[in-house]
C-alpha cells in the first residue's frame, strides 16, 4: 500500500512521517520545511508499506510549487490512501484542505494531530460527530508523544483496502465564503471551548513589542554566541587532552614499525594535524546548533520575520527574507536553499547575494583560533564583532542592490506564527545530530582530502621531495597570490595558501595553518601560542590577525555554497558575479580593517 | 485608476476602513480584498475572505501587524493590510 501524508505547513506531518518510518527528516516549527516529497517505508503487522511525505499546502490549487507537486502526485493515482494531517488546535483552517482532498476519489483519513495541546487548553472535540459531518474516518493523536499512531495506521489501511471514498458535501461548487461558513459551522458543532491561546499571546506581548522585541532578539543572539564560546571552550579541554594522547600514541606507533619518514610525516603533519584540528571545535558547533534548534522548535524563529520586517523593508526586502539570512549563521548551504520559500525571484537572488556574509559555523574555528592567539581575554569580543561585521556587510550590500529592478514591487509579508511550545528533545537532538554528522563527514572527506593535497603541495617542489617548505609548489603558488594580499596585511605565502585552500571549506584555513606551521593540536593553549610565535616571526601582529578574520568572514564561503548558488539561481553568470563580489568585498574591508587596526595597535 | 463607489449604503460611507487603519485590539469585518492576484489567493486559502473577521493582535509603526483569523496567527506586511477593507466590528 502507498500512504500519502498531506496537510497544512507546520501541522506535524513530518514528525508523524518520521515516527512511522524511523527516518530523520528535518522538522522545524516554522512553515515550509518540506519543499519536496520524501518517501520512506514501514513494516506493520508483517506488511511493507510505502509512505510519502508531501510538502505542506493550504489548498490543492496550483499557485505554488508545493501545491502543484501535491496535486499532481495525488491525481496521478500515486496513493492508495491519503492521511490528511490536521492541527487540531487550529481546525478551521486545516479543514479547507481536507475538504478538497475528499473530492479526489481517493480514501482519506483525517489525523487530528496535537490533541495534547487541545486537551491542555481544556477544549473538547467530538471526534465521532466530526467524522459524520466530514464523511471520512477521523483519528485523534499526538505525533510528538507518539500516541494513537497504531490506530491511525489501522484505520488508513482499512480504508485503503475497502476503497471507501469520502461522502462529503459538494464542496467545489460552493463560493469561498460559503465554504468557510460551512467549515466554521461544522467546527462549531464539534468543538467546545475554543479559548484563545493566552499563553502564547502573553509571551508575544513582550517578544513582539515594537521596541523591546528587537532588543530581546539581539540579546538572545548575543547570549547564544556567548554560550557557544564559553561553554564550548570548557568542553574542549578534555577533548584536546584525548587528541594529544592520540597524537603521541600514533607517533610512537609509527616509529616502532619503522615507517618511512615521508609517510609518517603525511600521517602526523598532514592528516592528524589537519583533521584533528577540526575535531576539537565540535563542542562549539554542537552548542551553536543546539541553540538554533531550540529557537526554531520553540516557535520563535518565525517571529523573527515579523520583528525584522521593518528593517528588512527599508532594504527593500520582505521580513521573510530574514529567515534564510538567520539560518546562514548555522550553514550557508541550507540557508541559500531556504531562499526558495520566497515568492519573488528578485528577493531570492538578493538573499543569495547577502546570505554568504552571515558568519556560518565553519568560520567559527578560524575566529576561535586567531582571536584566541592574538586577543587574549578580548577574544570572544573580537569573534563576536565578526558576526556584527558580517551582518552589517549584508545590510550594506542589500542597500546597494536595492535600486536594481526598481519597478518590481516587493511582496508584502504573510507568514503563519505557530504557538509557542516547549521544544521537543527528540527534534532538537535530531537537528543537532544532523549538523554534527555533516561536520564530521566534512572532516572525514573534504578536509581529509584537502589536508593530503596540501601536504603534497607543501612537501614537493619542481625538484621532487623538498626539505624546506620555501621551495615547495605551495610556496610558489602562495607567493604569486601573496602580493595581492599585501594591502590587507596578509602578504605572506602561507596565509595565501591557507586562504586558497579554505575555498574547499572554511575550517580548512585552520587545518592549513596547522600543517603550514607544523603545529599539532593547534587549538590548545600551547598550539595557539606556537602559532602566534610563528606568525610574529614574519611581523604578523594583532592588526594583521584581525584583517585575516575579516577576510575569512567575507570571502567565498565554500565550494559547496557556490554550487548551491549555481543550482538555485540557475545562472553561471550570477554565481561568478557573486564569487567575484565576495572576494572584492573581503579584500576591500580587510584592507580597511588592517589600516584602522594599525592606527590603534 | 479611480473606481466610482456605486454603493450608497450609509454604513459603507461612514465606517469603511482598511486593515491598515485598525489599531491593536480592533477587529475588522472584511468586506473587500483587492490585492495582487497571488497574494489575494494566499489570503483566501487561509480563510481571509470577504465576510470573515480579522483581529489585530500587534501592530508596528510602519504598519506590519500580527493578526488572528480563524484561530490562527499570521504576520502581515503593511502592503497586504492596505488592500483589505471592511468595517470595524464591535
XYZ file of C-alpha atoms in Angstrom:
691
model
C 0.000 0.000 0.000
C 1.142 3.545 -0.639
C 0.102 6.010 2.027
C 0.448 9.729 1.310
C 0.733 12.295 4.092
C -0.843 15.628 3.187
C -1.601 18.644 5.341
C -1.028 22.322 6.064
C 2.505 23.556 6.635
C 3.686 23.159 10.223
C 0.937 20.732 11.272
C 3.322 17.967 12.340
C 3.230 15.910 9.148
C 6.948 15.339 9.065
C 7.050 14.423 12.773
C 4.374 11.813 12.100
C 6.160 10.563 8.987
C 9.419 10.219 10.934
C 7.612 8.370 13.732
C 6.448 5.717 11.276
C 9.465 5.370 9.050
C 12.189 5.994 11.593
C 13.627 8.465 9.113
C 15.211 11.626 10.354
C 13.858 14.308 8.072
C 14.314 17.801 9.352
C 11.426 19.186 11.373
C 11.076 22.837 12.259
C 8.481 24.946 13.944
C 8.117 27.308 11.055
C 6.254 26.663 7.843
C 7.756 25.476 4.605
C 10.361 22.957 5.740
C 9.383 20.186 3.350
C 9.757 21.532 -0.168
C 9.985 18.232 -1.988
C 8.140 14.982 -1.467
C 10.004 12.415 0.580
C 9.493 8.666 0.581
C 10.027 6.076 3.276
C 8.879 2.587 4.130
C 7.465 0.991 7.239
C 6.665 -2.600 8.065
C 3.458 -3.004 10.023
C 1.926 -6.322 11.032
C 4.152 -8.153 8.584
C 3.341 -5.982 5.569
C 5.549 -3.401 3.941
C 4.043 -0.044 3.087
C 5.389 2.937 1.205
C 4.909 6.267 2.937
C 5.095 9.566 1.060
C 5.551 12.868 2.873
C 4.098 15.605 0.671
C 5.038 19.264 1.103
C 2.726 21.311 3.303
C -0.051 23.088 1.442
C -3.101 25.105 2.366
C -5.045 24.027 -0.698
C -4.859 21.935 -3.833
C -4.962 24.677 -6.441
C -1.847 25.227 -8.448
C -0.416 28.564 -7.456
C 2.753 27.477 -5.690
C 5.317 24.780 -6.431
C 4.298 22.760 -3.352
C 0.643 22.757 -4.348
C 1.410 21.654 -7.881
C 3.582 18.812 -6.637
C 0.957 17.577 -4.161
C -1.855 17.832 -6.635
C -0.021 16.078 -9.454
C 1.077 13.247 -7.208
C -2.399 12.592 -5.830
C -4.208 12.918 -9.157
C -1.806 10.564 -10.919
C -3.052 7.780 -8.645
C 0.195 7.575 -6.683
C -1.502 6.887 -3.363
C -3.935 4.202 -2.160
C -4.978 6.303 0.786
C -4.329 9.852 1.978
C -3.652 10.597 5.618
C -4.607 14.228 5.975
C -2.748 15.564 8.987
C -4.524 18.482 10.634
C -3.525 20.641 13.573
C -6.426 20.074 15.967
C -5.650 23.335 17.738
C -6.367 25.243 14.523
C -9.048 23.111 12.965
C -11.000 25.583 10.829
C -8.148 26.456 8.533
C -6.896 22.883 8.265
C -10.285 21.586 7.154
C -10.217 23.613 3.928
C -7.561 21.305 2.511
C -9.372 18.292 3.982
C -12.489 19.149 2.020
C -10.508 19.494 -1.198
C -8.783 16.170 -0.589
C -12.112 14.402 -0.122
C -13.062 15.277 -3.685
C -10.252 13.393 -5.379
C -11.958 9.983 -5.228
C -9.206 8.520 -3.037
C -9.872 7.251 0.506
C -8.993 9.946 3.059
C -8.359 9.587 6.778
C -8.141 12.711 8.917
C -5.378 12.559 11.535
C -6.043 15.137 14.216
C -2.589 15.990 15.454
C -1.631 17.975 18.555
C -4.560 16.674 20.559
C -2.401 17.021 23.681
C -2.253 20.781 23.157
C -6.015 20.905 22.674
C -6.584 18.929 25.881
C -4.231 21.142 27.821
C -6.270 24.113 26.693
C -9.350 22.474 28.186
C -11.136 22.152 24.870
C -13.290 19.158 23.945
C -13.677 17.769 20.456
C -16.473 15.396 19.426
C -14.462 13.180 17.089
C -17.349 10.907 16.086
C -19.539 13.840 15.157
C -16.752 15.433 13.110
C -16.280 12.150 11.277
C -20.009 12.007 10.441
C -20.061 15.587 9.173
C -16.948 15.206 7.031
C -17.825 11.736 5.777
C -14.334 10.350 6.482
C -12.701 8.456 9.390
C -11.132 10.757 11.975
C -8.330 9.642 14.331
C -7.118 11.828 17.210
C -3.410 11.537 18.049
C -0.278 13.265 19.195
C 2.691 12.702 16.891
C 5.050 14.333 19.341
C 4.056 11.990 22.182
C 3.577 9.093 19.778
C 0.001 8.494 20.896
C -2.609 6.996 18.572
C -0.148 6.052 15.841
C -1.237 2.377 15.517
C -4.928 3.260 15.433
C -4.274 5.722 12.604
C -2.362 3.186 10.530
C -5.055 0.535 11.106
C -7.767 2.961 10.032
C -5.844 4.076 6.943
C -5.115 0.523 5.785
C -8.730 -0.438 6.424
C -9.923 2.493 4.282
C -7.419 1.671 1.540
C -8.472 -1.981 1.404
C -12.204 -1.315 1.335
C -11.698 1.670 -1.008
C -14.207 3.729 0.946
C -14.213 7.056 -0.787
C -15.439 10.056 1.173
C -19.081 11.081 1.226
C -18.640 14.785 1.777
C -20.855 17.615 0.592
C -20.197 19.042 -2.889
C -17.538 21.441 -1.750
C -16.121 22.562 -5.074
C -19.397 24.087 -6.133
C -19.545 26.496 -3.205
C -18.178 30.045 -3.140
C -15.098 30.651 -0.983
C -17.213 32.448 1.594
C -19.749 29.609 1.692
C -17.017 27.033 2.040
C -15.596 28.701 5.109
C -19.067 29.244 6.536
C -19.720 25.514 6.168
C -16.410 24.627 7.819
C -16.948 27.066 10.658
C -20.420 25.684 11.316
C -19.009 22.151 11.345
C -16.230 23.034 13.743
C -18.625 24.960 15.977
C -20.856 21.856 16.187
C -17.993 19.553 17.196
C -15.611 21.689 19.212
C -16.491 23.173 22.561
C -14.486 25.994 24.062
C -12.027 27.323 21.570
C -10.321 29.612 24.032
C -7.733 31.965 22.604
C -4.211 30.863 23.409
C -3.469 33.153 26.293
C -0.009 31.724 26.951
C 1.362 32.469 23.504
C -0.355 35.853 23.471
C 1.223 36.845 26.753
C 4.719 35.926 25.593
C 4.121 37.678 22.277
C 3.247 40.871 24.131
C 6.885 41.087 25.161
C 8.658 39.387 22.261
C 6.743 41.187 19.508
C 6.864 44.595 21.177
C 7.960 47.173 18.579
C 10.940 48.300 20.671
C 11.636 45.614 23.278
C 11.083 42.838 20.749
C 14.035 43.991 18.657
C 16.193 44.426 21.750
C 15.254 40.988 23.085
C 16.097 39.450 19.713
C 19.595 40.905 19.724
C 20.042 39.955 23.388
C 19.049 36.362 22.615
C 21.532 36.169 19.755
C 24.297 37.645 21.919
C 23.624 35.082 24.676
C 23.650 32.277 22.102
C 27.087 33.249 20.833
C 28.473 33.882 24.315
C 27.378 30.384 25.386
C 28.861 28.938 22.224
C 32.244 30.371 23.178
C 32.438 29.981 26.932
C 30.781 26.575 27.402
C 32.355 25.292 24.202
C 35.839 26.197 25.380
C 35.260 24.398 28.674
C 34.164 21.240 26.885
C 37.162 21.448 24.584
C 39.761 20.826 27.286
C 39.199 17.064 27.777
C 38.818 16.596 24.017
C 42.216 18.204 23.402
C 43.831 16.066 26.061
C 42.446 12.942 24.406
C 43.709 14.065 20.991
C 47.147 14.786 22.440
C 47.288 11.235 23.728
C 46.304 10.007 20.285
C 48.978 12.062 18.516
C 51.790 10.770 20.687
C 50.447 7.212 20.531
C 50.327 7.339 16.720
C 53.801 8.920 16.610
C 55.232 6.187 18.849
C 53.453 3.503 16.844
C 54.825 4.787 13.541
C 58.354 4.912 14.969
C 58.026 1.409 16.367
C 57.172 -0.119 12.991
C 59.899 1.924 11.262
C 57.580 3.777 8.896
C 59.234 5.730 6.096
C 59.762 9.344 7.251
C 57.654 10.763 4.434
C 54.678 8.503 5.292
C 54.923 9.266 8.962
C 55.062 12.975 8.061
C 51.958 12.596 5.871
C 50.054 10.901 8.692
C 51.070 13.145 11.598
C 51.744 16.544 9.955
C 49.192 16.157 7.179
C 46.181 14.143 8.217
C 46.251 14.228 12.015
C 47.115 17.919 12.247
C 44.504 18.794 9.636
C 41.552 16.630 10.628
C 42.333 16.553 14.350
C 42.475 20.343 14.496
C 38.951 20.486 13.128
C 37.547 17.907 15.559
C 38.343 19.997 18.623
C 35.812 22.594 17.544
C 32.991 20.081 17.773
C 31.748 21.319 21.203
C 31.329 24.865 19.840
C 29.449 23.610 16.798
C 27.151 21.385 18.886
C 26.285 24.268 21.200
C 25.566 26.708 18.368
C 23.221 24.311 16.624
C 21.619 23.270 19.900
C 20.684 26.919 20.480
C 19.424 27.434 16.923
C 17.362 24.220 17.110
C 15.895 25.362 20.412
C 14.858 28.717 18.926
C 13.373 27.066 15.842
C 11.385 24.405 17.617
C 10.018 26.753 20.260
C 8.312 28.796 17.524
C 10.446 31.925 17.952
C 12.186 31.795 14.585
C 9.007 32.617 12.638
C 8.505 35.689 14.847
C 11.893 36.995 13.818
C 10.488 37.589 10.337
C 7.914 39.956 11.853
C 10.385 41.626 14.198
C 12.791 42.281 11.333
C 10.141 43.268 8.779
C 10.675 47.000 9.352
C 14.445 46.839 8.946
C 14.201 44.461 6.006
C 11.520 46.655 4.448
C 13.874 49.624 4.431
C 16.295 47.400 2.498
C 13.567 46.608 0.014
C 13.075 43.037 1.214
C 10.274 41.175 2.928
C 10.758 40.253 6.600
C 10.511 36.674 5.498
C 13.832 37.029 3.721
C 15.450 37.340 7.141
C 14.894 33.659 7.982
C 17.360 32.377 5.353
C 19.810 35.046 6.487
C 19.461 33.902 10.101
C 19.953 30.275 9.097
C 23.148 31.491 7.472
C 24.640 31.712 10.979
C 24.403 27.937 11.007
C 25.439 26.937 7.499
C 25.349 28.880 4.249
C 24.240 25.940 2.093
C 20.811 25.214 3.676
C 20.338 28.954 4.160
C 20.630 29.560 0.427
C 18.287 26.644 -0.187
C 15.745 28.155 2.218
C 15.548 31.208 -0.048
C 13.343 29.011 -2.232
C 10.413 29.784 0.066
C 10.445 33.439 -1.048
C 7.924 34.402 -3.675
C 9.777 36.820 -5.907
C 12.883 35.854 -7.868
C 14.393 39.233 -7.178
C 14.164 38.610 -3.419
C 15.633 35.161 -3.872
C 18.634 36.426 -5.825
C 19.338 39.194 -3.359
C 19.108 36.800 -0.420
C 21.601 34.550 -2.194
C 23.870 37.542 -2.595
C 23.855 38.618 1.056
C 23.451 35.316 2.946
C 27.092 34.226 2.445
C 28.146 37.229 4.546
C 26.318 35.853 7.574
C 29.031 34.161 9.545
C 28.480 30.398 9.323
C 29.663 27.857 11.859
C 32.578 26.762 9.672
C 34.134 30.199 10.168
C 33.902 29.876 13.938
C 37.043 27.686 14.285
C 39.045 30.354 12.455
C 37.854 33.099 14.810
C 38.422 30.977 17.883
C 41.939 30.127 16.773
C 43.051 33.553 15.555
C 41.246 35.602 18.194
C 42.426 33.207 20.899
C 46.032 33.520 19.745
C 46.121 37.286 19.381
C 43.434 38.934 21.517
C 43.674 37.143 24.876
C 40.713 37.924 27.094
C 39.132 40.068 24.371
C 38.933 37.029 22.094
C 35.143 36.478 22.462
C 34.580 40.166 21.706
C 36.786 40.035 18.613
C 34.960 36.924 17.421
C 31.533 38.419 18.148
C 32.490 41.518 16.156
C 32.833 39.241 13.108
C 29.147 38.384 13.342
C 28.288 42.082 13.542
C 30.571 42.990 10.620
C 29.032 40.164 8.567
C 25.516 41.346 9.324
C 26.392 44.987 8.559
C 28.060 43.995 5.281
C 24.970 42.007 4.313
C 22.801 45.047 5.060
C 25.146 47.323 3.112
C 25.104 45.045 0.050
C 21.325 44.744 0.306
C 21.086 48.545 0.355
C 23.355 48.870 -2.667
C 21.333 46.382 -4.687
C 18.007 47.873 -3.634
C 17.842 50.031 -6.719
C 18.126 47.020 -9.047
C 14.742 46.261 -10.599
C 13.172 49.275 -9.006
C 9.880 48.780 -10.731
C 9.093 45.351 -9.386
C 7.265 45.808 -6.111
C 8.323 43.846 -3.086
C 5.686 41.316 -1.998
C 4.304 42.038 1.479
C 4.898 39.696 4.382
C 2.388 36.912 5.027
C 3.564 34.200 7.400
C 1.878 31.980 9.945
C 3.119 32.318 13.522
C 2.847 28.988 15.344
C 2.046 28.625 19.047
C 4.999 28.589 21.377
C 5.790 25.184 22.741
C 8.473 23.572 24.829
C 10.982 22.291 22.275
C 10.769 18.522 21.875
C 14.079 16.968 22.925
C 13.811 14.424 20.103
C 13.512 17.101 17.444
C 16.330 19.181 18.875
C 18.666 16.201 19.224
C 17.839 15.060 15.704
C 18.583 18.533 14.330
C 21.893 18.826 16.168
C 22.922 15.292 15.208
C 22.247 16.022 11.545
C 24.575 19.026 11.661
C 27.228 17.209 13.648
C 27.124 14.380 11.147
C 27.591 16.895 8.328
C 30.516 18.418 10.179
C 32.148 15.054 10.823
C 31.539 13.955 7.244
C 33.245 17.106 6.047
C 36.147 16.491 8.409
C 36.405 12.933 7.062
C 36.112 13.774 3.368
C 36.726 17.354 2.179
C 39.077 18.321 4.966
C 40.828 14.949 4.913
C 41.468 15.296 1.174
C 42.408 18.960 1.437
C 44.919 18.096 4.172
C 46.553 15.452 1.975
C 46.622 17.675 -1.121
C 48.081 20.480 0.927
C 50.708 18.198 2.434
C 51.730 17.064 -1.046
C 51.921 20.636 -2.317
C 53.969 21.601 0.721
C 56.422 18.732 0.554
C 57.031 18.531 -3.151
C 58.523 21.151 -5.421
C 59.655 21.338 -9.014
C 62.653 19.259 -7.959
C 60.768 16.498 -6.144
C 60.623 15.980 -2.347
C 61.774 19.186 -0.653
C 63.414 19.626 2.707
C 62.281 23.220 3.167
C 58.699 24.322 2.551
C 60.073 27.501 0.987
C 60.892 25.509 -2.165
C 57.535 23.693 -2.420
C 54.794 24.089 -5.016
C 52.558 25.646 -2.372
C 55.090 28.342 -1.568
C 55.426 29.028 -5.268
C 51.634 29.426 -5.685
C 51.323 31.309 -2.402
C 53.990 33.836 -3.317
C 52.149 34.515 -6.560
C 48.972 35.366 -4.656
C 50.597 36.967 -1.615
C 51.448 40.310 -3.221
C 47.748 40.804 -3.978
C 47.035 40.421 -0.272
C 49.751 42.809 0.895
C 47.371 45.821 1.192
C 45.292 43.719 3.623
C 48.335 42.951 5.766
C 48.143 39.359 4.633
C 51.069 39.318 2.222
C 52.548 36.011 3.381
C 52.665 32.994 1.135
C 51.494 30.718 3.976
C 48.401 32.853 4.568
C 47.675 32.962 0.826
C 47.889 29.169 0.639
C 45.618 28.757 3.688
C 43.046 31.131 2.171
C 43.080 29.404 -1.220
C 42.735 26.007 0.489
C 39.885 27.462 2.568
C 37.683 27.691 -0.511
C 37.206 23.919 -0.152
C 35.741 24.577 3.308
C 36.455 27.376 5.768
C 37.689 25.047 8.503
C 40.498 24.156 6.144
C 42.039 27.565 6.887
C 42.659 26.276 10.425
C 43.946 22.883 9.375
C 46.136 24.526 6.714
C 47.723 26.826 9.264
C 48.346 23.783 11.437
C 50.036 21.964 8.578
C 51.883 25.024 7.251
C 53.483 25.834 10.583
C 53.708 22.220 11.703
C 51.682 22.735 14.866
C 49.990 19.724 16.385
C 46.796 20.287 18.332
C 46.623 23.874 17.134
C 43.530 24.754 19.186
C 45.215 24.047 22.531
C 46.816 26.868 24.514
C 50.273 25.642 23.574
C 49.218 25.400 19.936
C 47.888 28.937 19.746
C 50.991 30.307 21.479
C 53.134 28.484 18.943
C 51.037 29.889 16.102
C 51.379 33.417 17.427
C 55.132 32.990 17.758
C 55.446 31.537 14.237
C 53.425 34.366 12.729
C 55.147 37.060 14.793
C 58.441 35.999 13.213
C 57.036 37.393 9.958
C 55.879 40.631 11.630
C 52.281 39.398 11.719
C 50.577 41.097 14.675
C 47.126 41.781 16.057
C 46.118 44.144 13.224
C 47.069 41.518 10.653
C 45.176 38.896 12.669
C 42.019 40.985 12.696
C 42.325 41.614 8.933
C 42.681 37.858 8.440
C 39.472 37.244 10.399
C 37.630 39.848 8.322
C 38.901 38.304 5.102
C 37.862 34.819 6.177
C 34.447 36.140 7.188
C 33.734 37.746 3.845
C 35.387 35.820 1.024
C 33.810 32.819 -0.780
C 32.124 30.731 1.952
C 32.988 27.376 0.390
C 32.815 25.460 -2.856
C 29.557 23.824 -1.751
C 27.917 27.210 -1.158
C 28.913 28.366 -4.646
C 27.496 25.161 -6.122
C 24.248 25.811 -4.234
C 24.056 29.379 -5.528
C 24.516 27.979 -9.019
C 21.762 25.372 -8.654
C 19.310 27.787 -7.003
C 19.881 30.756 -9.311
C 20.339 28.570 -12.404
C 22.818 31.133 -13.690
C 26.570 30.734 -14.062
C 26.890 34.454 -14.606
C 25.182 35.246 -11.304
C 27.293 32.643 -9.480
C 30.540 34.011 -10.921
C 29.405 37.549 -10.133
C 28.630 36.569 -6.539
C 32.065 34.944 -6.129
C 33.891 37.960 -7.554
C 31.891 40.301 -5.351
C 32.648 38.226 -2.241
C 36.389 38.321 -2.901
C 36.219 42.029 -3.752
C 34.321 42.916 -0.588
C 36.649 40.750 1.518
C 39.710 42.431 0.002
C 38.423 45.978 0.482
C 37.085 45.542 4.008
C 40.067 43.579 5.313
C 42.356 46.280 3.912
C 40.254 48.881 5.724
C 40.317 46.794 8.919
C 44.101 46.464 8.646
C 44.667 50.196 8.173
C 42.380 51.072 11.078
C 43.960 48.325 13.180
C 47.438 49.735 12.519
C 46.351 53.084 13.929
C 45.362 51.548 17.264
C 47.768 48.719 17.813
C -7.434 54.273 -11.769
C -10.316 55.704 -9.821
C -13.220 53.451 -9.243
C -16.552 55.130 -8.607
C -18.331 53.969 -5.494
C -21.647 52.565 -6.614
C -22.783 51.547 -3.189
C -24.606 54.287 -1.347
C -25.303 52.318 1.785
C -24.864 54.616 4.758
C -22.785 52.164 6.763
C -20.223 51.855 3.994
C -19.831 55.588 3.692
C -19.356 56.156 7.372
C -17.171 53.359 8.665
C -15.357 51.841 5.749
C -11.665 51.439 6.560
C -8.666 49.326 5.634
C -6.985 46.839 7.946
C -4.006 49.177 7.980
C -6.177 51.810 9.704
C -7.074 49.389 12.512
C -5.375 49.770 15.855
C -4.091 46.995 18.092
C -7.017 45.185 19.687
C -9.536 46.136 16.996
C -11.380 43.708 14.750
C -12.256 44.249 11.110
C -15.215 42.651 9.359
C -13.771 42.165 5.912
C -15.960 43.277 3.012
C -13.490 43.507 0.176
C -9.955 42.392 -0.634
C -8.148 43.992 -3.512
C -4.547 42.868 -3.839
C -2.210 41.363 -6.357
C -3.656 38.040 -7.529
C -1.219 35.599 -5.916
C -1.390 37.332 -2.550
C -5.173 37.596 -2.645
C -5.321 33.894 -3.358
C -2.995 33.053 -0.482
C -5.216 35.031 1.854
C -8.264 33.231 0.515
C -6.964 29.761 1.281
C -6.148 30.911 4.796
C -9.816 31.861 5.100
C -9.246 35.607 4.986
C -12.105 36.354 2.562
C -14.972 38.869 2.436
C -17.286 38.022 5.310
C -14.517 36.910 7.657
C -13.210 38.710 10.717
C -9.632 39.732 11.328
C -8.379 40.719 14.772
C -5.255 42.878 15.156
C -3.025 41.455 17.915
C 0.090 43.577 17.435
C 0.971 46.432 15.168
C 4.188 48.254 14.402
C 4.565 51.864 13.420
C 5.262 51.103 9.778
C 2.061 49.065 9.667
C 3.320 45.491 9.808
C 0.966 43.579 12.088
C 0.166 40.257 13.694
C -3.438 39.239 13.135
C -5.693 36.446 14.290
C -8.035 34.858 11.797
C -9.975 31.643 12.331
C -7.916 30.711 15.355
C -4.519 31.027 13.645
C -1.955 33.791 13.949
C -0.264 35.459 11.000
C 2.351 38.137 10.469
C 1.096 40.508 7.789
C 3.015 43.245 6.000
C 1.634 46.754 5.638
C 1.331 46.298 1.894
C -1.134 43.468 2.402
C -3.082 45.194 5.182
C -3.675 48.168 2.897
C -5.614 46.049 0.426
C -8.066 44.609 2.956
C -11.100 46.775 3.555
C -14.137 46.404 5.759
C -15.927 47.863 8.733
C -14.865 47.885 12.331
C -16.554 45.064 14.227
C -17.725 45.776 17.743
